[in-house]
Short mmCIF file of C-alpha atoms in Angstrom, two decimals:
data_model
loop_
_atom_site.label_atom_id
_atom_site.label_comp_id
_atom_site.label_asym_id
_atom_site.label_seq_id
_atom_site.Cartn_x
_atom_site.Cartn_y
_atom_site.Cartn_z
CA MET A 1 16.08 22.30 11.94
CA GLY A 2 18.19 19.51 13.57
CA ASP A 3 21.51 20.09 15.23
CA GLY A 4 23.28 18.32 12.36
CA CYS A 5 21.77 20.65 9.80
CA VAL A 6 22.77 23.71 11.89
CA VAL A 7 26.35 22.47 12.09
CA LEU A 8 26.52 21.74 8.39
CA GLU A 9 24.98 25.14 7.58
CA ALA A 10 27.62 26.78 9.72
CA MET A 11 30.34 24.80 7.98
CA ALA A 12 28.93 25.76 4.61
CA ASN A 13 28.96 29.48 5.40
CA SER A 14 32.70 29.56 4.66
CA ASN A 15 32.28 27.93 1.25
CA LYS A 16 31.94 31.16 -0.78
CA LYS A 17 34.89 32.73 0.97
CA LYS A 18 37.06 29.65 0.35
CA ASN A 19 36.07 29.48 -3.31
CA ALA A 20 36.83 33.18 -3.71
CA ASN A 21 40.24 32.69 -2.18
CA LYS A 22 40.92 29.79 -4.54
CA LYS A 23 40.09 31.97 -7.53
CA LYS A 24 42.43 34.65 -6.33
CA LYS A 25 45.25 32.14 -5.93
CA LYS A 26 44.67 30.62 -9.33
CA LYS A 27 47.32 31.75 -11.82
CA SER A 28 46.19 33.44 -15.00
CA ASN A 29 48.81 31.60 -17.12
CA ASN A 30 49.15 27.90 -17.83
CA THR A 31 52.44 27.43 -15.90
CA LYS A 32 52.35 24.32 -13.69
CA LYS A 33 52.96 24.82 -10.00
CA LYS A 34 56.04 23.11 -8.71
CA MET A 35 55.16 20.20 -6.43
CA THR A 36 55.88 20.66 -2.75
CA HIS A 37 58.11 18.30 -0.79
CA ASP A 38 55.07 16.61 0.77
CA GLN A 39 53.36 16.21 -2.61
CA LEU A 40 56.51 14.63 -4.08
CA LEU A 41 56.71 12.15 -1.22
CA ALA A 42 53.02 11.39 -1.58
CA LEU A 43 53.40 10.87 -5.34
CA LYS A 44 56.30 8.49 -4.81
CA PHE A 45 54.33 6.47 -2.28
CA VAL A 46 51.20 6.28 -4.45
CA THR A 47 53.12 5.59 -7.66
CA GLU A 48 55.01 2.68 -6.12
CA TRP A 49 51.72 1.00 -5.23
CA VAL A 50 49.92 1.74 -8.51
CA PHE A 51 52.77 0.28 -10.59
CA LEU A 52 53.62 -2.48 -8.07
CA ASP A 53 53.26 -5.30 -10.58
CA ARG A 54 55.26 -3.59 -13.30
CA PRO A 55 59.00 -2.84 -13.63
CA SER A 56 59.93 0.59 -12.35
CA PRO A 57 61.14 2.91 -15.11
CA SER A 58 63.91 4.03 -12.77
CA SER A 59 65.47 0.61 -13.15
CA SER A 60 65.75 0.95 -16.93
CA SER A 61 69.33 1.20 -18.19
CA SER A 62 68.22 3.74 -20.80
CA SER A 63 67.14 6.26 -18.23
CA SER A 64 69.49 9.05 -17.32
CA SER A 65 69.77 11.20 -14.25
CA ALA A 66 68.51 14.14 -16.28
CA ASP A 67 65.18 12.36 -16.62
CA ALA A 68 64.57 11.94 -12.92
CA ASP A 69 64.25 14.04 -9.80
CA ASP A 70 67.48 13.72 -7.82
CA ASP A 71 65.73 13.50 -4.44
CA PHE A 72 62.91 11.06 -5.24
CA GLY A 73 63.81 9.16 -8.43
CA LEU A 74 60.53 10.20 -10.01
CA HIS A 75 60.52 10.52 -13.78
CA LYS A 76 59.41 13.85 -15.05
CA ASN A 77 57.51 12.17 -17.86
CA ARG A 78 55.52 10.13 -15.35
CA PRO A 79 52.04 11.74 -14.99
CA GLU A 80 51.65 13.78 -11.80
CA LYS A 81 47.94 13.03 -11.75
CA LEU A 82 47.14 9.39 -11.09
CA LEU A 83 43.41 9.06 -11.63
CA PHE A 84 41.65 6.88 -9.09
CA ASP A 85 37.91 6.20 -9.23
CA PHE A 86 36.68 4.80 -5.93
CA HIS A 87 33.00 4.35 -6.83
CA SER A 88 31.56 2.54 -9.85
CA HIS A 89 28.77 0.04 -10.70
CA SER A 90 28.24 -2.67 -13.26
CA LYS A 91 25.36 -4.91 -14.42
CA PHE A 92 26.04 -7.11 -11.42
CA SER A 93 23.98 -4.57 -9.44
CA ASP A 94 22.30 -1.55 -10.93
CA GLY A 95 24.80 -0.41 -13.59
CA PHE A 96 24.14 -0.53 -17.31
CA PHE A 97 27.41 -2.12 -18.44
CA SER A 98 29.38 -5.29 -17.78
CA PRO A 99 32.43 -5.07 -15.52
CA SER A 100 34.76 -5.45 -18.50
CA LYS A 101 32.98 -2.57 -20.31
CA VAL A 102 33.23 -0.40 -17.21
CA VAL A 103 36.98 -1.10 -17.08
CA GLU A 104 37.34 -0.26 -20.75
CA LYS A 105 35.54 3.05 -20.29
CA ALA A 106 37.72 3.81 -17.26
CA HIS A 107 40.81 3.20 -19.35
CA ILE A 108 39.56 5.51 -22.11
CA ASN A 109 39.11 8.22 -19.50
CA GLY A 110 42.63 7.78 -18.15
CA VAL A 111 41.75 5.97 -14.88
CA LYS A 112 44.71 4.04 -13.43
CA VAL A 113 43.01 2.58 -10.36
CA LEU A 114 39.33 1.59 -10.32
CA ALA A 115 37.23 0.30 -7.44
CA LEU A 116 34.20 -1.69 -8.64
CA THR A 117 31.64 -1.19 -5.86
CA ASP A 118 28.41 -2.93 -6.90
CA HIS A 119 25.58 -2.94 -4.43
CA ASP A 120 25.80 -5.84 -1.97
CA THR A 121 27.81 -8.13 -4.21
CA MET A 122 31.39 -8.71 -5.33
CA ALA A 123 30.40 -11.07 -8.14
CA GLY A 124 31.66 -8.73 -10.84
CA ILE A 125 35.21 -8.36 -9.47
CA PRO A 126 36.83 -11.38 -11.24
CA GLU A 127 35.64 -10.15 -14.67
CA ALA A 128 36.88 -6.61 -13.87
CA VAL A 129 40.30 -7.92 -12.77
CA GLU A 130 40.64 -9.95 -15.98
CA ALA A 131 39.65 -7.00 -18.15
CA ALA A 132 42.01 -4.68 -16.26
CA ARG A 133 45.04 -6.81 -17.27
CA LYS A 134 44.49 -5.71 -20.89
CA TYR A 135 44.60 -2.01 -20.00
CA GLY A 136 47.12 -1.94 -17.19
CA ILE A 137 44.51 -0.80 -14.70
CA LYS A 138 44.64 -1.73 -11.04
CA ILE A 139 41.37 -2.95 -9.52
CA ILE A 140 40.42 -2.41 -5.91
CA PRO A 141 37.85 -5.08 -5.01
CA GLY A 142 34.97 -3.21 -3.46
CA VAL A 143 31.30 -3.34 -2.54
CA GLU A 144 28.64 -0.79 -1.60
CA ILE A 145 26.65 -2.15 1.33
CA SER A 146 23.00 -1.14 1.85
CA THR A 147 22.31 -0.42 5.51
CA MET A 148 19.91 1.42 7.79
CA PHE A 149 20.75 3.97 10.43
CA SER A 150 18.52 3.43 13.47
CA PRO A 151 17.88 6.44 15.69
CA ARG A 152 18.66 6.50 19.38
CA GLY A 153 17.55 10.01 20.28
CA ASP A 154 14.96 12.59 19.31
CA SER A 155 17.45 14.46 17.07
CA GLU A 156 18.11 11.35 14.97
CA VAL A 157 15.96 9.88 12.21
CA GLU A 158 15.98 6.45 10.59
CA GLU A 159 17.29 6.52 7.07
CA PRO A 160 19.14 4.37 4.54
CA VAL A 161 22.92 4.66 4.61
CA HIS A 162 25.38 3.21 2.09
CA ILE A 163 28.82 2.06 3.20
CA LEU A 164 31.65 1.49 0.73
CA ALA A 165 34.10 -1.31 1.52
CA TYR A 166 37.56 -1.54 -0.10
CA TYR A 167 39.71 -4.69 0.02
CA SER A 168 43.22 -5.79 -1.00
CA SER A 169 43.92 -7.39 -4.38
CA ILE A 170 43.27 -10.84 -2.83
CA GLY A 171 39.96 -9.68 -1.48
CA PRO A 172 38.34 -10.08 1.96
CA LYS A 173 39.63 -12.43 4.58
CA ARG A 174 36.84 -14.61 6.07
CA PHE A 175 35.18 -14.29 2.69
CA GLU A 176 32.40 -16.75 3.51
CA GLU A 177 31.21 -14.59 6.45
CA LEU A 178 31.08 -11.47 4.30
CA ASP A 179 29.38 -13.36 1.44
CA LYS A 180 26.63 -14.63 3.77
CA PHE A 181 26.20 -11.11 5.16
CA LEU A 182 25.79 -9.71 1.66
CA SER A 183 23.58 -12.61 0.55
CA ASN A 184 21.10 -11.81 3.31
CA ILE A 185 20.91 -8.20 2.02
CA ARG A 186 20.40 -9.42 -1.53
CA ASP A 187 17.58 -11.71 -0.46
CA GLY A 188 15.95 -8.71 1.15
CA ARG A 189 16.33 -6.74 -2.08
CA TYR A 190 14.10 -9.30 -3.88
CA LEU A 191 11.41 -8.89 -1.22
CA ARG A 192 11.85 -5.10 -1.34
CA ALA A 193 11.44 -5.00 -5.13
CA GLN A 194 8.28 -7.13 -4.88
CA ASN A 195 6.83 -4.77 -2.28
CA ILE A 196 7.65 -1.75 -4.47
CA ILE A 197 5.88 -3.37 -7.41
CA LEU A 198 2.88 -4.20 -5.20
CA LYS A 199 2.67 -0.56 -4.11
CA LEU A 200 2.92 0.64 -7.74
CA ASN A 201 0.12 -1.77 -8.66
CA GLU A 202 -2.01 -0.28 -5.88
CA LEU A 203 -1.27 3.15 -7.42
CA LYS A 204 -2.80 1.88 -10.69
CA LEU A 205 0.59 1.23 -12.36
CA PRO A 206 0.36 -2.46 -13.31
CA LEU A 207 4.12 -3.09 -13.53
CA LYS A 208 5.07 -6.77 -13.86
CA TRP A 209 7.63 -8.60 -11.67
CA GLU A 210 8.94 -10.46 -14.74
CA HIS A 211 9.63 -7.13 -16.50
CA VAL A 212 11.82 -5.94 -13.59
CA CYS A 213 13.67 -9.25 -13.38
CA ARG A 214 14.42 -9.23 -17.08
CA ILE A 215 15.98 -5.80 -16.79
CA ALA A 216 17.99 -6.73 -13.67
CA GLY A 217 19.39 -9.84 -15.38
CA LYS A 218 19.87 -13.40 -14.24
CA GLY A 219 21.05 -13.74 -10.68
CA VAL A 220 21.01 -9.95 -9.96
CA ALA A 221 18.98 -8.69 -7.00
CA PRO A 222 16.59 -6.04 -8.35
CA GLY A 223 16.98 -2.50 -7.10
CA ARG A 224 15.04 0.73 -7.44
CA LEU A 225 16.88 1.62 -10.63
CA HIS A 226 15.73 -1.64 -12.28
CA VAL A 227 12.15 -0.80 -11.27
CA ALA A 228 12.56 2.74 -12.61
CA ARG A 229 13.85 1.44 -15.96
CA ALA A 230 10.87 -0.94 -16.21
CA MET A 231 8.52 1.97 -15.48
CA VAL A 232 10.08 3.95 -18.32
CA GLU A 233 9.83 1.02 -20.75
CA ALA A 234 6.19 0.48 -19.74
CA GLY A 235 5.44 4.16 -20.40
CA TYR A 236 4.37 5.02 -16.84
CA VAL A 237 7.00 7.77 -16.53
CA GLU A 238 9.05 9.72 -19.05
CA ASN A 239 12.47 8.98 -17.52
CA ILE A 240 14.27 7.48 -14.55
CA LYS A 241 14.52 10.83 -12.75
CA GLN A 242 10.73 11.16 -12.92
CA ALA A 243 10.23 7.61 -11.56
CA PHE A 244 12.28 8.49 -8.50
CA ALA A 245 10.83 11.99 -8.07
CA ARG A 246 7.24 10.75 -8.13
CA TYR A 247 7.30 7.22 -6.71
CA LEU A 248 10.64 5.72 -5.61
CA PHE A 249 12.39 8.37 -3.53
CA ASP A 250 13.15 7.61 0.13
CA GLY A 251 9.75 7.69 1.89
CA GLY A 252 7.91 8.01 -1.46
CA PRO A 253 4.54 6.41 -2.22
CA ALA A 254 6.16 3.26 -3.63
CA TYR A 255 9.25 3.21 -1.37
CA SER A 256 9.99 0.07 0.60
CA THR A 257 12.79 -1.13 2.84
CA GLY A 258 14.45 -4.52 2.63
CA SER A 259 16.39 -6.46 5.23
CA GLU A 260 19.29 -4.01 5.48
CA PRO A 261 21.58 -4.47 8.49
CA LEU A 262 22.42 -1.64 10.88
CA ALA A 263 25.10 0.63 9.49
CA GLU A 264 27.32 -0.04 12.54
CA ASP A 265 27.11 -3.81 11.95
CA ALA A 266 28.18 -3.37 8.31
CA ILE A 267 31.20 -1.36 9.35
CA LYS A 268 32.16 -3.96 11.94
CA MET A 269 31.87 -6.68 9.30
CA ILE A 270 34.09 -4.67 6.91
CA CYS A 271 36.73 -4.24 9.57
CA HIS A 272 36.40 -7.93 10.58
CA THR A 273 37.08 -9.03 6.97
CA GLY A 274 40.10 -6.73 6.32
CA GLY A 275 38.45 -3.86 4.57
CA VAL A 276 38.40 -0.05 4.68
CA ALA A 277 34.96 1.39 5.45
CA VAL A 278 33.86 4.69 3.87
CA LEU A 279 30.55 6.50 4.07
CA ALA A 280 29.07 6.96 0.59
CA HIS A 281 27.51 10.23 -0.63
CA PRO A 282 26.85 11.83 2.79
CA TRP A 283 25.16 14.78 1.02
CA ALA A 284 22.20 12.43 0.38
CA LEU A 285 21.60 12.10 4.13
CA LYS A 286 18.95 14.14 5.94
CA ASN A 287 20.96 14.53 9.14
CA PRO A 288 24.59 13.50 8.50
CA VAL A 289 26.28 14.74 11.70
CA PRO A 290 24.86 12.21 14.22
CA ILE A 291 25.29 9.46 11.62
CA VAL A 292 28.96 10.28 11.07
CA LYS A 293 29.51 10.49 14.85
CA ARG A 294 27.99 7.06 15.48
CA LEU A 295 29.68 5.39 12.52
CA LYS A 296 33.10 6.78 13.54
CA GLU A 297 32.58 5.08 16.91
CA ALA A 298 31.85 1.84 15.10
CA GLY A 299 35.12 1.97 13.14
CA LEU A 300 34.37 4.11 10.02
CA HIS A 301 37.62 5.04 8.24
CA GLY A 302 36.51 7.76 5.87
CA MET A 303 33.73 9.43 3.88
CA GLU A 304 33.15 10.69 0.38
CA VAL A 305 33.92 14.38 0.14
CA TYR A 306 34.93 14.90 -3.50
CA LYS A 307 32.51 14.99 -6.44
CA SER A 308 33.10 15.67 -10.13
CA ASP A 309 32.43 19.36 -9.55
CA GLY A 310 34.98 19.59 -6.73
CA ARG A 311 35.40 19.19 -3.03
CA MET A 312 32.31 19.61 -0.85
CA ALA A 313 33.69 21.95 1.76
CA ALA A 314 30.99 21.34 4.39
CA TYR A 315 31.56 17.58 4.32
CA SER A 316 35.31 18.06 4.20
CA ASP A 317 35.02 19.99 7.44
CA LEU A 318 32.81 17.26 8.87
CA ALA A 319 35.41 14.63 7.97
CA ASP A 320 38.12 16.75 9.59
CA ALA A 321 36.02 17.10 12.74
CA TYR A 322 35.88 13.31 13.15
CA GLU A 323 39.38 12.61 11.76
CA LEU A 324 38.09 10.65 8.75
CA LEU A 325 39.74 10.03 5.41
CA LYS A 326 38.40 12.12 2.57
CA ILE A 327 37.89 10.46 -0.81
CA GLY A 328 35.41 10.45 -3.67
CA GLY A 329 34.36 8.73 -6.86
CA SER A 330 32.09 9.12 -9.85
CA ASP A 331 29.34 6.71 -8.62
CA TYR A 332 29.21 5.72 -12.27
CA HIS A 333 26.25 3.61 -13.46
CA GLY A 334 26.43 4.20 -17.20
CA LYS A 335 22.85 5.52 -17.39
CA GLY A 336 23.92 8.72 -19.18
CA GLY A 337 22.27 12.08 -18.79
CA GLN A 338 23.48 15.35 -17.38
CA ASN A 339 23.42 14.13 -13.80
CA GLU A 340 25.74 11.18 -14.53
CA SER A 341 29.39 11.73 -13.64
CA GLU A 342 31.88 10.05 -16.00
CA LEU A 343 34.47 7.60 -14.78
CA GLY A 344 37.59 9.45 -13.66
CA SER A 345 35.75 12.78 -13.43
CA VAL A 346 36.64 13.19 -9.74
CA ASN A 347 40.16 14.58 -9.62
CA LEU A 348 41.59 13.57 -6.27
CA PRO A 349 44.76 15.31 -5.03
CA VAL A 350 47.77 13.03 -4.67
CA VAL A 351 47.97 13.83 -0.94
CA VAL A 352 44.40 12.47 -0.55
CA LEU A 353 45.40 9.25 -2.37
CA HIS A 354 48.47 9.00 -0.11
CA ASP A 355 46.38 9.43 3.03
CA PHE A 356 43.96 6.71 1.90
CA LEU A 357 46.73 4.20 1.05
CA LYS A 358 48.54 5.07 4.29
CA VAL A 359 45.52 3.79 6.21
CA ALA A 360 44.49 1.05 3.78
CA ARG A 361 47.84 -0.63 3.17
CA PRO A 362 48.50 -1.92 6.73
CA ILE A 363 44.90 -3.20 6.88
CA TRP A 364 45.24 -4.97 3.55
CA CYS A 365 48.71 -6.31 4.38
CA ASN A 366 47.40 -7.91 7.56
CA ALA A 367 44.47 -9.42 5.67
CA ILE A 368 46.80 -10.84 2.99
CA ARG A 369 49.05 -12.33 5.65
CA GLU A 370 46.12 -13.95 7.47
CA ILE A 371 44.76 -15.41 4.23
CA LEU A 372 48.21 -16.90 3.37
CA GLU A 373 48.58 -18.17 6.93
CA CYS A 374 45.31 -20.06 6.58
CA TYR A 375 46.59 -21.73 3.42
CA ALA A 376 49.98 -22.51 4.91
CA GLU A 377 48.36 -24.17 7.92
CA GLU A 378 45.73 -25.97 5.83
CA PRO A 379 46.64 -26.12 2.09
CA SER A 380 43.10 -27.10 1.01
CA ASP A 381 41.24 -26.42 -2.19
CA SER A 382 39.01 -23.87 -0.50
CA ASN A 383 41.88 -21.96 1.13
CA LEU A 384 43.79 -21.78 -2.13
CA ALA A 385 40.62 -20.65 -3.94
CA THR A 386 40.37 -17.79 -1.44
CA ILE A 387 43.86 -16.61 -2.47
CA THR A 388 43.18 -16.79 -6.21
CA ARG A 389 39.57 -15.56 -6.18
CA PHE A 390 40.36 -12.06 -7.48
CA GLY A 391 44.07 -12.48 -8.40
CA ARG A 392 45.97 -13.08 -11.61
CA SER A 393 46.40 -16.78 -11.03
CA ARG A 394 44.17 -19.68 -11.83
CA VAL A 395 43.77 -22.99 -10.02
CA ILE A 396 43.49 -26.19 -12.02
CA LYS A 397 42.74 -29.58 -10.49
CA GLY A 398 44.78 -32.60 -11.55
CA GLY A 399 47.87 -32.66 -13.73
CA SER A 400 51.33 -32.30 -12.22
CA PRO A 401 51.04 -30.39 -8.94
CA LEU A 402 53.44 -27.54 -8.48
CA SER A 403 54.95 -26.35 -5.23
CA CYS A 404 52.00 -24.04 -4.58
CA GLY A 405 53.45 -22.27 -1.60
CA GLN A 406 56.71 -21.39 -3.36
CA ASP A 407 54.80 -20.23 -6.46
CA LEU A 408 52.77 -17.90 -4.33
CA ILE A 409 55.94 -16.45 -2.84
CA ASP A 410 57.80 -16.09 -6.14
CA HIS A 411 55.03 -14.92 -8.41
CA CYS A 412 52.06 -13.61 -6.47
CA LEU A 413 53.40 -11.75 -3.42
CA PRO A 414 55.19 -9.06 -5.56
CA LEU A 415 51.81 -8.35 -7.19
CA TRP A 416 50.28 -7.52 -3.82
CA LEU A 417 53.03 -6.21 -1.57
CA THR A 418 56.02 -3.93 -1.73
CA SER A 419 59.43 -5.38 -0.87
CA GLN A 420 59.36 -3.43 2.39
CA GLU A 421 56.00 -4.92 3.34
CA MET A 422 57.25 -8.42 2.59
CA GLU A 423 60.37 -8.06 4.68
CA ASN A 424 58.82 -7.61 8.09
CA ALA A 425 59.18 -10.37 10.68
CA GLU A 426 55.55 -11.58 10.44
CA PHE A 427 55.68 -11.97 6.65
CA GLU A 428 59.02 -13.70 6.82
CA ALA A 429 57.51 -16.30 9.11
CA THR A 430 54.50 -16.66 6.78
CA LYS A 431 56.78 -17.06 3.72
CA LEU A 432 58.76 -19.77 5.51
CA LYS A 433 55.55 -21.66 6.27
CA LEU A 434 54.44 -21.35 2.63
CA SER A 435 57.74 -22.54 1.27
CA ASN A 436 57.36 -25.73 3.32
CA VAL A 437 53.94 -26.64 1.93
CA PRO A 438 54.57 -30.05 0.21
CA ALA A 439 53.78 -30.22 -3.49
CA SER A 440 51.68 -33.34 -2.90
CA GLN A 441 49.24 -31.55 -0.67
CA ALA A 442 46.02 -30.13 -2.10
CA GLY A 443 46.74 -31.78 -5.49
CA LEU A 444 46.40 -28.49 -7.32
CA GLN A 445 48.24 -26.79 -10.09
CA VAL A 446 48.58 -23.04 -9.89
CA LEU A 447 48.99 -21.32 -13.20
CA ILE A 448 50.46 -17.80 -12.93
CA GLU A 449 49.07 -15.61 -15.70
CA ALA A 450 51.50 -13.60 -17.76
CA LYS A 451 51.65 -9.92 -16.82
#
């Protein structure tokens, strides 16, 4: 047994005791616990960001002091639980539904903030953002990056590692660099799928490449789930679970690697492009401790710790040991079955959401400022397209050009930043540059969508 397994086993020994203590503390009646001072502050911080692009109820003239908490201005009818789902997939990778359908399902389940994290692509984000407007959901542009962990010592083993990246509402800075990085991985996924099919053929399962591509859809890099679905349709296995258990599992008879980058390089790319890097489903790793240690050194911000059935105490302890953020998500694909967690099924404490945003917001603010600086210094079509790629504004060529810089200040910045974030010295300088962008430059018309 490796050192990592021993450490994790030791961490896990306290699980039963902790769960027993929780049960003892649980009240037998349905009375809600009063929120602590720290929880109220966390709720205020998170709520302000979630409802950033909507008028605060506290500003309504019809509200009375009896409806709000005197210390924090929080309305008692505002839900105390703000459902975030940090991990979901659409048809743009290996999910079963379109981004708009995923957003609709998230809304039905009460999700207020959804991160779409398709594998190695952000192509589904614009559709998700557009659909989210209808339901009042906030979208975190995300991506789940396929990587490999390469061993350095005898106690380490090579294995696939998935890194989640979370970006601001505008999206990544230096988008072209990230897009090329992800494109190389997607190209490798095509080769990987072809190798898997070749191995299956050698195992006397004559699966066709065209069959897998049809299931994946036009322009989507095929993954193991697409191969598994094709195997089910062809009658070679009874279900997807069986396809993985017999052939497609890591190291299985039909398993193949692609051109995945090193996990450390992916984390450095996420940090370089203004994102927050989080280790996905560490419980799937054979030897998580050395991986977490190395990735922390590379700049990892957090790791998944919460699942639909609660907090994984052993991994929570591991996150604490390396001072990492602790989050979680459903990892929703829409495939159904008893092993599929529903959107919004991971109930994250408000303090956890606060801790995430406390780290993420400064990173995102700096990225937003850099993106706006690039446009202010060079108001080109491409730089403006970077700003509006995932936002609520559209760019139209021709017509009567507007004062693009001023429009961004007046209409877009309040969608992305709090008033406090916009009032620091660096942003004041950026706003001044934007306000001086001549209307004649770029020749573009920016249409601000209605809220």
